[in-house]
Coordinates of C-alpha atoms and ligand atoms in Angstrom, one line a residue:
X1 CA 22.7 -18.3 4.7
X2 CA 19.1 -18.7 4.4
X3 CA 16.8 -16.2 2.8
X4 CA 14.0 -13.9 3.5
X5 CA 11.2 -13.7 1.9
X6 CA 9.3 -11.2 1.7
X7 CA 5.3 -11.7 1.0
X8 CA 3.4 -8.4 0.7
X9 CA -0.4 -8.1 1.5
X10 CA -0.9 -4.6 1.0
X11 CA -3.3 -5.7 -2.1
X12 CA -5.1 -8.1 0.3
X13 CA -4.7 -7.1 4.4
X14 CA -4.0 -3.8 3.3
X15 CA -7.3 -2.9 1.0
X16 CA -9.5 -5.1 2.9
X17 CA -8.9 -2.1 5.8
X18 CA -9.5 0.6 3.3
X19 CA -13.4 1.1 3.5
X20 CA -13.0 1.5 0.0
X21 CA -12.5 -0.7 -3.4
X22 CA -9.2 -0.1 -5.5
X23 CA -10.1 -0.6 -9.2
X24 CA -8.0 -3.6 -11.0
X25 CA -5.7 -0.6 -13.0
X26 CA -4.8 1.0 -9.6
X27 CA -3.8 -2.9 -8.3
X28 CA -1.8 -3.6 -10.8
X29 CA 0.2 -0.4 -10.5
X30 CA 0.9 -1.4 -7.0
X31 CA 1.8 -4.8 -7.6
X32 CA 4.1 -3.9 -10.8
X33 CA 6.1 -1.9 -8.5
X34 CA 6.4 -4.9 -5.8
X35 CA 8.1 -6.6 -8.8
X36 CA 10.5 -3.9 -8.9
X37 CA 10.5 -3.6 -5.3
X38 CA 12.0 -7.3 -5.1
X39 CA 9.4 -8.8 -2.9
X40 CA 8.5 -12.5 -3.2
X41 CA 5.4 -12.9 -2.8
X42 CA 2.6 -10.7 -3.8
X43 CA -0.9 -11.5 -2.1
X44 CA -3.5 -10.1 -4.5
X45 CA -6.8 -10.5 -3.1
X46 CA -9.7 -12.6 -1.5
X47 CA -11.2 -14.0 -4.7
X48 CA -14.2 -15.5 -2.5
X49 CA -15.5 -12.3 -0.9
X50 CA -15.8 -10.2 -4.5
X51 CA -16.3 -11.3 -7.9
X52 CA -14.5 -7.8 -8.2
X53 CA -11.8 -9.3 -6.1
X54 CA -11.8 -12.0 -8.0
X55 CA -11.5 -10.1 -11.0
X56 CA -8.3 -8.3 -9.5
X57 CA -6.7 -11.4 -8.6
X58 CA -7.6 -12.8 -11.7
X59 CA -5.6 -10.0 -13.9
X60 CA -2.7 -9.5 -11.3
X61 CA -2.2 -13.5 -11.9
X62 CA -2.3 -12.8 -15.8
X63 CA -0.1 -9.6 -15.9
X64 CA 2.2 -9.4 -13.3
X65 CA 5.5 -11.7 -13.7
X66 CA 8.3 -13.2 -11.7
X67 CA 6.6 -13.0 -8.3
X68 CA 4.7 -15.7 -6.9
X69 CA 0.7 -14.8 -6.9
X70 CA -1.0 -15.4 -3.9
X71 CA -4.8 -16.1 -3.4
X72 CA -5.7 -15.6 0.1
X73 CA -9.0 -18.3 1.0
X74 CA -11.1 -20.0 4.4
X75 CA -10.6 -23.6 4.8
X76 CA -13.6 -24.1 2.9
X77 CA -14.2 -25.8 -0.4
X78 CA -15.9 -23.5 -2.6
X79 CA -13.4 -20.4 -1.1
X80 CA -10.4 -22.5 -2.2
X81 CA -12.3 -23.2 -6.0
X82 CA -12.3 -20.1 -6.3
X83 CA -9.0 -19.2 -5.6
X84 CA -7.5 -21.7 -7.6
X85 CA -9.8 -20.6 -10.6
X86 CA -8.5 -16.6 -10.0
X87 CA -4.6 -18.3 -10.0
X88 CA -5.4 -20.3 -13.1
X89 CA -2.9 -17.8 -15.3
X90 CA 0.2 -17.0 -12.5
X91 CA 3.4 -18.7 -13.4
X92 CA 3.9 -19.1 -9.4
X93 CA 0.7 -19.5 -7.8
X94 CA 0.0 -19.9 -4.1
X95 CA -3.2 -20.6 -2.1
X96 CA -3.6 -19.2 1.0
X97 CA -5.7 -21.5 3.6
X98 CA -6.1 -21.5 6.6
X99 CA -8.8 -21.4 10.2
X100 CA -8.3 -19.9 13.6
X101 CA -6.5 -22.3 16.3
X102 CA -7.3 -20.3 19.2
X103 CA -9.6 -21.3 22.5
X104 CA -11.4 -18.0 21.9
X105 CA -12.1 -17.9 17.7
X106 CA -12.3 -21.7 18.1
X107 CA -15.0 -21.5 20.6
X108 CA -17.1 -18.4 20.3
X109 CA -16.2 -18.0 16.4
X110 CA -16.2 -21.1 14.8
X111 CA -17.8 -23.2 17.3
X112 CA -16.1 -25.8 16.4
X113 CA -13.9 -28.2 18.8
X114 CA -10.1 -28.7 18.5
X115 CA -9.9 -32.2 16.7
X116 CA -12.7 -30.2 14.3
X117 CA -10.3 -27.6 13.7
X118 CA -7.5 -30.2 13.0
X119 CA -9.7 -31.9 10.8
X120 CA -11.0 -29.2 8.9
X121 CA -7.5 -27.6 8.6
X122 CA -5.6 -31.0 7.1
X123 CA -8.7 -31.4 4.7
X124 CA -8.6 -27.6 3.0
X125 CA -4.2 -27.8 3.0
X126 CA -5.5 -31.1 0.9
X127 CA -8.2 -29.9 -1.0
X128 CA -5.9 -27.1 -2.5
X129 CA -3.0 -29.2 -2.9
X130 CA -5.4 -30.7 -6.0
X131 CA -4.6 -27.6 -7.9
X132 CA -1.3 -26.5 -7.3
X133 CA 2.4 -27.5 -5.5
X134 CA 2.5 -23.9 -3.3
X135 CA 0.2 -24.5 -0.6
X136 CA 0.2 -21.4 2.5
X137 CA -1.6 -22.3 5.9
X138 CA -2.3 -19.7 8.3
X139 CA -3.6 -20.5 11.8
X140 CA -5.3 -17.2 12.5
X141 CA -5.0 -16.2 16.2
X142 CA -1.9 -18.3 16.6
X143 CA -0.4 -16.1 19.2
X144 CA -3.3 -16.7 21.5
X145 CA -4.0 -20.2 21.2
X146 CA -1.9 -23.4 23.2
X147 CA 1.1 -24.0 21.8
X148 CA 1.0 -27.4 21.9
X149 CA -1.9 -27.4 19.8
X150 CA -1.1 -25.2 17.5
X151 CA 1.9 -27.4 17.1
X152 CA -0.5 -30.6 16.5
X153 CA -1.9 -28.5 13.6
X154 CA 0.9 -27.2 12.3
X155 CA 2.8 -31.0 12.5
X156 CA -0.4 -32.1 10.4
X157 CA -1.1 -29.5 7.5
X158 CA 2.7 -30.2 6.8
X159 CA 2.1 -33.3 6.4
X160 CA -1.0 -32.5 4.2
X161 CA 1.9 -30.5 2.2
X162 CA 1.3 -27.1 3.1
X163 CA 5.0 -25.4 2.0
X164 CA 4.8 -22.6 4.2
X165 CA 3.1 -22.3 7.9
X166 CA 1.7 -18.8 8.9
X167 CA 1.8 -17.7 12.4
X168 CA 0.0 -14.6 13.0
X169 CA -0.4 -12.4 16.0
X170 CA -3.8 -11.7 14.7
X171 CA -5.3 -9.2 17.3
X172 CA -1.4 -7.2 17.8
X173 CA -1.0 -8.3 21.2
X174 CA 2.2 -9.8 21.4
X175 CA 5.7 -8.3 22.9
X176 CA 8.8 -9.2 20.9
X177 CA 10.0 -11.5 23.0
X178 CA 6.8 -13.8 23.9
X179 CA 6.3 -13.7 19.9
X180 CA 10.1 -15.0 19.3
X181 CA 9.4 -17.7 22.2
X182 CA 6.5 -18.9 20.2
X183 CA 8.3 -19.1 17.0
X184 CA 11.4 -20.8 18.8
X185 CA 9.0 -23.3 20.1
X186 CA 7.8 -24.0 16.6
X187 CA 11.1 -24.4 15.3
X188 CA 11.3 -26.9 18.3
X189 CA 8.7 -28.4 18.8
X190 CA 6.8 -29.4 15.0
X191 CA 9.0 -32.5 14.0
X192 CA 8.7 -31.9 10.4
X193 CA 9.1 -28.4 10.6
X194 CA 11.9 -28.1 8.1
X195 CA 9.9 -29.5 5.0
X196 CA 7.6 -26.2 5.3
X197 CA 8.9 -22.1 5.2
X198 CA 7.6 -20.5 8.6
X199 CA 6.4 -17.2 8.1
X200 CA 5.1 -14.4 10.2
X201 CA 2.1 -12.2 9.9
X202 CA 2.0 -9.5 12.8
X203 CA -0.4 -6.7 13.4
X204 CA -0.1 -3.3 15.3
X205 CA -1.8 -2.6 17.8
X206 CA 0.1 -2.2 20.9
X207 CA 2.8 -0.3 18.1
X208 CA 5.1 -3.9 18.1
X209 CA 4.4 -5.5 14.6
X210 CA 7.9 -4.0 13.6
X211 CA 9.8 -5.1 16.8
X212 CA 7.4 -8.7 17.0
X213 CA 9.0 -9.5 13.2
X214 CA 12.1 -9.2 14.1
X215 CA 11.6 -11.2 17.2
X216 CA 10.0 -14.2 15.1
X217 CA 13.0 -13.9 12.5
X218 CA 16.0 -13.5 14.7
X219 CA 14.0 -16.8 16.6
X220 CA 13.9 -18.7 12.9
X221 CA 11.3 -17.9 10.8
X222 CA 12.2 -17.2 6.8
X223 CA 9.1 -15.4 5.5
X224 CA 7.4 -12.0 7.2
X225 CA 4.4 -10.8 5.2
X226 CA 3.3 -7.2 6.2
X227 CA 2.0 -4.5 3.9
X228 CA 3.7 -0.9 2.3
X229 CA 3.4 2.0 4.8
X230 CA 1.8 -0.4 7.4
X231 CA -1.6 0.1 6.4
X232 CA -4.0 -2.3 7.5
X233 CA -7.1 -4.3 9.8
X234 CA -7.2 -1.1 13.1
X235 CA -3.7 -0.1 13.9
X236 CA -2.4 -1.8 10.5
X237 CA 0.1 -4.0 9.9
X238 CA 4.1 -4.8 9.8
X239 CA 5.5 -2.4 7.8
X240 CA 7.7 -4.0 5.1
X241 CA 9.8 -1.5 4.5
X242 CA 10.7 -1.2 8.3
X243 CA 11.3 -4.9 8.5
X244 CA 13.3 -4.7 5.7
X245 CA 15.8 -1.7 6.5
X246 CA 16.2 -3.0 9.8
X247 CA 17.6 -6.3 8.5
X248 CA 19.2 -4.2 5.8
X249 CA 21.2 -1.7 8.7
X250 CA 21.9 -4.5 11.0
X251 CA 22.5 -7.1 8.3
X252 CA 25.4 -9.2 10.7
X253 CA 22.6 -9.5 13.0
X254 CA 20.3 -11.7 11.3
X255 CA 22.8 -13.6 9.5
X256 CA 19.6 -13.5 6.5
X257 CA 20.2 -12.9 3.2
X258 CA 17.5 -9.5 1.7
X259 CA 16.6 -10.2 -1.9
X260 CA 14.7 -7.0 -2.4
X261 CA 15.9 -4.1 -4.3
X262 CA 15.7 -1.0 -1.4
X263 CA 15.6 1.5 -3.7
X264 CA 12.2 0.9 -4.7
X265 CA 11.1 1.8 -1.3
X266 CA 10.3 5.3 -1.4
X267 CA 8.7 5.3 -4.6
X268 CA 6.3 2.2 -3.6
X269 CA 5.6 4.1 -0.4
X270 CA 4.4 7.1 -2.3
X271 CA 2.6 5.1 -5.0
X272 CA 0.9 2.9 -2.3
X273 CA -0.1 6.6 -0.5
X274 CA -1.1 8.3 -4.2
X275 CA -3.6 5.3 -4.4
X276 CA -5.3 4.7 -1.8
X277 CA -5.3 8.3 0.0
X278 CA -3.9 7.1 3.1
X279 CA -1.3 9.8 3.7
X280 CA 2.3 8.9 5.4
X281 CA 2.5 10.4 8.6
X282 CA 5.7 13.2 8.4
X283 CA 7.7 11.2 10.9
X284 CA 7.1 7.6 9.6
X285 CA 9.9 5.7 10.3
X286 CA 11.7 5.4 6.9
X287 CA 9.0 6.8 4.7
X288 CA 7.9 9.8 6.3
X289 CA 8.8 12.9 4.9
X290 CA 10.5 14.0 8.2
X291 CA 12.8 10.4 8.1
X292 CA 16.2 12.7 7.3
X293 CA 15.6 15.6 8.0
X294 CA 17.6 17.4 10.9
X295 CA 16.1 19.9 12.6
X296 CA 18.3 20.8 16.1
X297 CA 21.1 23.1 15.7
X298 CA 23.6 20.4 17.5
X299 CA 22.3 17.8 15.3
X300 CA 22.7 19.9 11.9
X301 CA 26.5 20.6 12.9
X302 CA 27.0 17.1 13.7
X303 CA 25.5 15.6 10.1
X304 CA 27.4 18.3 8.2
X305 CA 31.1 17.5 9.9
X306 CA 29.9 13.0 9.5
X307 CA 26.6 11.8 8.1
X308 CA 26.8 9.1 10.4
X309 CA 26.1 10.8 13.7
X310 CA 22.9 11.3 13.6
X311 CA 22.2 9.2 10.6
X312 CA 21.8 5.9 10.3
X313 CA 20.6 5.2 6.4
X314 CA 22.2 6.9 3.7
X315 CA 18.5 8.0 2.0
X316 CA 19.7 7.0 -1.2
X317 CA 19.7 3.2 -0.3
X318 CA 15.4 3.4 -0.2
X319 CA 15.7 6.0 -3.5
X320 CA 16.0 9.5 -2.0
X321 CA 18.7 10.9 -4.3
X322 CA 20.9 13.5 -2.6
X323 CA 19.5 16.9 -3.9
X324 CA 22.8 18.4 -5.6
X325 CA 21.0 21.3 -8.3
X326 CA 18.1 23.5 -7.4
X327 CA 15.2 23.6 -9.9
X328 CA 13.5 26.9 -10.7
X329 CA 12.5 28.7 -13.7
X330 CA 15.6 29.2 -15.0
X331 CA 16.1 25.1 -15.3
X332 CA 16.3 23.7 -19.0
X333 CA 14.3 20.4 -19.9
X334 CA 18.0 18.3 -19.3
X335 CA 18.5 19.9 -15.7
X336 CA 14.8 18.3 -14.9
X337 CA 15.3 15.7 -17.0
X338 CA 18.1 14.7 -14.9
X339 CA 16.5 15.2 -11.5
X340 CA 13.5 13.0 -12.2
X341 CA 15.3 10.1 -13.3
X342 CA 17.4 10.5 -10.3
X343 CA 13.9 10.6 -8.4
X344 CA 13.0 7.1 -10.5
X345 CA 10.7 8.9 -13.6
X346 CA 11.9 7.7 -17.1
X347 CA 9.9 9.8 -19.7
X348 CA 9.4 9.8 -23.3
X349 CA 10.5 13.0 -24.5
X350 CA 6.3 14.2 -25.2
X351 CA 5.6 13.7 -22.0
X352 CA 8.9 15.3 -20.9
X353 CA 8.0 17.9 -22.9
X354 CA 4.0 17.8 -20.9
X355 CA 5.8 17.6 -17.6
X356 CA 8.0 20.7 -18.7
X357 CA 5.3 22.6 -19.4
X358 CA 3.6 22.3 -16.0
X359 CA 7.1 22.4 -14.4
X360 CA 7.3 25.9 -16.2
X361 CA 4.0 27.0 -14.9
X362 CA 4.8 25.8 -10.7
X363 CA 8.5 27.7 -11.3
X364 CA 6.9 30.9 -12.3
X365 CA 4.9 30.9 -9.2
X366 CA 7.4 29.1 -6.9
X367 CA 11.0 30.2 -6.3
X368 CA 12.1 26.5 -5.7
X369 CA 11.0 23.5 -7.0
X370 CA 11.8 20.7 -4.7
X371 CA 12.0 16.9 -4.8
X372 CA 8.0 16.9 -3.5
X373 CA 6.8 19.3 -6.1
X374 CA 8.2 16.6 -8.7
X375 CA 6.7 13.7 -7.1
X376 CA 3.6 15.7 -6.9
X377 CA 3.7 16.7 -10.6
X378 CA 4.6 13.1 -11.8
X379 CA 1.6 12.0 -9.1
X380 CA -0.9 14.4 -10.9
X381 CA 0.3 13.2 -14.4
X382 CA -3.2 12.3 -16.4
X383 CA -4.8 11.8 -13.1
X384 CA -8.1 13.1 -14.1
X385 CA -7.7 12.8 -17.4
X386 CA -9.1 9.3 -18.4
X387 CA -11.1 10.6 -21.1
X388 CA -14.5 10.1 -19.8
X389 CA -14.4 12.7 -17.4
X390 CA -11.7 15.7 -16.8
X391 CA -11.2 19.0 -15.2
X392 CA -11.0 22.3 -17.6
X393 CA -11.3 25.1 -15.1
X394 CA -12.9 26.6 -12.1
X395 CA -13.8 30.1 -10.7
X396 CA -15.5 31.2 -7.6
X397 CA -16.9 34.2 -6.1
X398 CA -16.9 34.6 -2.3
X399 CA -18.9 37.0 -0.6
X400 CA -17.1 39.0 2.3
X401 CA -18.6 38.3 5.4
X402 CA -17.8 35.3 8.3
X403 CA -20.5 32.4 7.3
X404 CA -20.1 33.5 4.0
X405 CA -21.9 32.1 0.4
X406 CA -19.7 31.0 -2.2
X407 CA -21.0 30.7 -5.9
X408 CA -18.4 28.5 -8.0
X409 CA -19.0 27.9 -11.5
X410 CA -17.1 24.5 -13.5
X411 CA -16.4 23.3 -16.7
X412 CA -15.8 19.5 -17.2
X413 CA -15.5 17.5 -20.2
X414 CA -17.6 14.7 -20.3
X415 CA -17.6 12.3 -23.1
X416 CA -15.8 14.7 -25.6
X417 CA -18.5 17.1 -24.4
X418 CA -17.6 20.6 -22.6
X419 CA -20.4 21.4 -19.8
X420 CA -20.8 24.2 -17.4
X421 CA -22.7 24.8 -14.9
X422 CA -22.6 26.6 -11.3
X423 CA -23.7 26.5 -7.6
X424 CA -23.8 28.2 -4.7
X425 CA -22.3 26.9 -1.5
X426 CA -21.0 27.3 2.7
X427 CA -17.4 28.3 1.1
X428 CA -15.8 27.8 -1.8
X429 CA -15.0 24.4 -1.5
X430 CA -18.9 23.5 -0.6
X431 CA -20.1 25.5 -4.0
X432 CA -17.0 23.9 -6.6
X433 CA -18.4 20.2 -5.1
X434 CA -22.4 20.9 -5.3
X435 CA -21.1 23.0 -9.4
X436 CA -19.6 19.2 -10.0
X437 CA -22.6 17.5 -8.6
X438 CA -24.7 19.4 -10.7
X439 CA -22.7 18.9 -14.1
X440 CA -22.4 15.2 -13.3
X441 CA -25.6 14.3 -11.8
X442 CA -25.0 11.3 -10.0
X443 CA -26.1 10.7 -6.9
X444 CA -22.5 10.6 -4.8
X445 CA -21.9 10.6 -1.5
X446 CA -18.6 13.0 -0.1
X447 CA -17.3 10.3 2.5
X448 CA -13.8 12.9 3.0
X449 CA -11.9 16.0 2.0
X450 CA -8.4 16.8 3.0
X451 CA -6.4 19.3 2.2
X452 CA -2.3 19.8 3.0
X453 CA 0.3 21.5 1.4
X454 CA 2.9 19.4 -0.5
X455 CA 6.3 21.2 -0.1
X456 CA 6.8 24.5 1.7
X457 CA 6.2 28.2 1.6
X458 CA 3.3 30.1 1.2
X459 CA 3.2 29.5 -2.6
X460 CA 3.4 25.3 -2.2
X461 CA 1.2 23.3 -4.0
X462 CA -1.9 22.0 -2.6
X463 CA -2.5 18.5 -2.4
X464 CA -6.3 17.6 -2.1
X465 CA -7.8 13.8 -1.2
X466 CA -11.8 13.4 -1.8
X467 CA -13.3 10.2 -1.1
X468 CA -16.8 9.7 -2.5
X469 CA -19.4 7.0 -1.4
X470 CA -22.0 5.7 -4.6
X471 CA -24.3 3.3 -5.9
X472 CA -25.7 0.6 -3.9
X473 CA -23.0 -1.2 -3.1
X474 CA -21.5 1.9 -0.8
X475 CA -18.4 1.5 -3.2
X476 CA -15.6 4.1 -1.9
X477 CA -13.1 5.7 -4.4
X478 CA -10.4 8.3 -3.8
X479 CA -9.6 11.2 -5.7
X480 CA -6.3 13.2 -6.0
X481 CA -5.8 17.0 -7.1
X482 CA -2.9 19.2 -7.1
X483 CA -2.3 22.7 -7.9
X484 CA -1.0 25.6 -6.4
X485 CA -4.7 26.9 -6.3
X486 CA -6.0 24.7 -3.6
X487 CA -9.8 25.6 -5.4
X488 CA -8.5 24.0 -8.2
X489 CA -6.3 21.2 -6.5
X490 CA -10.3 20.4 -4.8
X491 CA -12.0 20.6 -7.9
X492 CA -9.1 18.1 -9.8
X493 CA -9.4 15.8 -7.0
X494 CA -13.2 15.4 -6.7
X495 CA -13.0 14.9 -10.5
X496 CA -10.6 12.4 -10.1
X497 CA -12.4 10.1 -7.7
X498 CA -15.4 10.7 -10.0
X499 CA -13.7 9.3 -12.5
X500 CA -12.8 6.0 -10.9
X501 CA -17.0 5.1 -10.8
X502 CA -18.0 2.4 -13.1
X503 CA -20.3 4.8 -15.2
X504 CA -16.9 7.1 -16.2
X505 CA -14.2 3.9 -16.6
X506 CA -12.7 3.5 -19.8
Ligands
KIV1 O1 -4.2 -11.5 10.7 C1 -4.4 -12.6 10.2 O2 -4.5 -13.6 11.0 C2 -4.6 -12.7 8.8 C3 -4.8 -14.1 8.2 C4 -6.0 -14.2 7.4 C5 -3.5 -14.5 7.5 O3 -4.7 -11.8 8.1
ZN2 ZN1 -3.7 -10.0 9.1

């Protein structure tokens, strides 16, 4: 049976959609958890478009093991240097070249001809292949250019030595069936298609990327690349762990063989969604936090007599353990001891103990502690806490009437150093953000605040995203808080995306 591979661009497709600039700590969390996720390829960055994307690419390639390291590059010299200079330190590395092959990027984009294209294609597949065996060739736009010439390229950059062709549907506009035609034809139509891995890079736009991968592997191709949670360019793209629980449930189907380890899923989802702020709509398919739960009365009777009426994936295949004890106050350190290392958290027994202690605190105002609390507590872990720059505590007086002043007064430690201060705001939220400002003084921009309530009941924790904008570069970090005081839960997480900037990093 042949294999699928999986190649993940959340680090690269994914961030590039962001607006904003994951540090090189946050990347390598995610791409450590791809390793434990299984996935085969991890694609780490641009290193041409950033030397701080250089830099990320650079470390991922040094730290991260038993993956191949991707580099993604233009079919130009210099972009390819560069690439191969990031790779220099990965035990698998891969360049990833490639130009557009369709009448419309071709023409109005590159402004080059076809034979150009050809020309320019076969030369950077050639130019890479001087640094490394793993050569990747993407023609961007595939799905919209001739297939007979995209057939001519593909027939020539193997024969450059690309190892793995790349067929995107750039622009999202494909239906499942025109996209598995188009792989088919490639199958059948590139004479030395079987010296090269055909892979398949979709995007969402008309909602298909999901279905369109499918199409393109049930048609023959071995690789799909998407991204964790879908994120990506507009609409985003393929969800991985879609693709991959598809071919997972309806494994006779695809006659492929899955290398990844599925119980990974749910925690890389909620890593991936801790990190870069982008939240996972409740009813994601797979991820969301909605995917099992039944609501209808005829549904609920029908799960409780067989699971398998109205369920499909036993949540414990992507890592949702079955919930079996309830946690509340009256729960020793073993009980949550046990329930986290069902939920995938190994802890030393200090920061058991730390994690007990909070624990403690939530169950004394919470009746239950569920599964989300946990995640959140593990998620707030040392958030704000890099030393540089942490929370110590908030208040805020509110005045009673509609368009009401606030006046919130902080204390932060800065350097080892406790400072207070206070300021008046529109609301309570306004006044703790212009207190910070004021402690901090530096000139930051706030880009986005949300606020949402992690598990439920009145007394749920609060879970609040800032994003700030600073310096001249527009650099975007994001900031998490949580606490059952959503005052404090903003103050945490506008700390915590203050502590991201260069002038408070480690
Ligand atoms: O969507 C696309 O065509 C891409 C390529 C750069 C691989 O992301
Ligand atoms: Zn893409």
């Amino acid at each position: 049976m042949r294999k699928l591979f999986i190649f993940d661009t959340t680090l690269r497709d994914g961030e590039q959609s962001l607006g904003l600039t994951l540090n090189v700590k946050e990347k390598l969390e995610i791409g450590r958890q791809l390793v434990r996720l299984g996935v085969d390829v991890i694609e780490a960055g641009f290193p041409a478009s950033s030397p701080g994307d250089m830099d990320s690419v650079k470390t991922i390639a040094r730290e991260v093991k038993g993956v191949i390291i991707c580099g993604l590059s233009r079919a130009v010299e210099k972009d390819i240097d560069c690439c191969a200079q990031a790779l220099r330190e990965a035990d698998q590395p891969r360049i990833h070249t490639g130009i557009a092959v369709s009448p419309i990027h071709m023409e109005r984009k590159l402004k080059l001809t076809p034979d150009q294209v050809v020309q320019t294609a076969v030369s950077a597949v050639k130019h890479a292949k001087k640094y490394m065996e793993d050569v990747e060739f993407y023609a961007e736009d595939a799905f919209r250019s001739e297939p007979a010439f995209l057939a001519r390229v593909l027939e020539q950059v193997i024969n450059a030595g690309a190892t793995v062709v790349n067929i995107p549907d750039t622009v999202g506009y494909a239906t499942p069936w025109e996209y598995g035609e188009l792989i088919a034809y490639v199958m059948n139509h590139v004479s030395n298609i079987h010296k090269a891995v055909v892979s398949i890079h979709c995007h969402n736009d008309l909602g298909m990327a999901t279905a369109n991968s499918l199409a393109g592997i049930k048609a023959g191709a071995s690789q799909v690349e998407g991204t964790i949670n879908g994120i990506g360019e507009r609409a985003g793209n393929t969800s991985l762990e879609e693709v991959i629980m598809s071919v997972y449930t309806q494994r006779e189907r695809y006659e492929i063989e899955l290398g990844v380890n599925t119980q990974e899923i749910s925690a890389t989802s909620r890593l991936v969604s801790r990190i870069t702020g982008v939240p996972v709509p409740f009813h994601k398919a797979i991820v969301g936090a909605n995917a099992f739960m039944h609501a209808s009365g005829i549904h609920q009777d029908g799960v409780l007599k067989e699971t398998s009426t109205y369920e499909i994936i036993n949540p414990e295949v992507i890592g949702i353990p079955r919930n079996t004890i309830i946690l509340s106050a009256r729960s020793g350190h073993h009980a949550l001891k046990h329930r986290l290392e069902e939920l995938g958290y190994f802890l030393e027994t200090d920061q058991l103990e730390e994690i007990y202690q909070k624990f403690l605190r939530l169950a004394d105002q919470k009746k239950e502690v569920f599964d989300e609390d946990l995640h959140a507590l593990m998620g707030s872990t040392g958030a704000d806490q890099n030393g540089q720059i942490s929370f110590k505590k908030v208040s805020v007086n509110t005045s009673g009437d509609a368009a009401s002043t606030s006046t919130a007064t902080i204390t932060l430690e800065i350097l080892g150093e406790t400072q207070t201060d206070a300021a008046c705001g529109i609301g309570p939220v306004d006044a703790v953000f212009k207190a910070i400002d004021r402690v901090v003084k530096k000139p930051v921009h706030l880009e986005d605040y949300t606020l949402k309530s992690v598990s439920r009941g009145s007394e749920a924790l609060g879970d609040a995203t800032v994003k700030l904008r600073y310096g001249e570069k527009d650099t975007v970090v994001v900031g998490r808080g949580i606490s059952t005081d959503i005052i404090e839960a903003s103050a945490r997480a506008y700390v915590n995306a203050l502590s991201k900037i260069k002038e408070f990093q480690g």
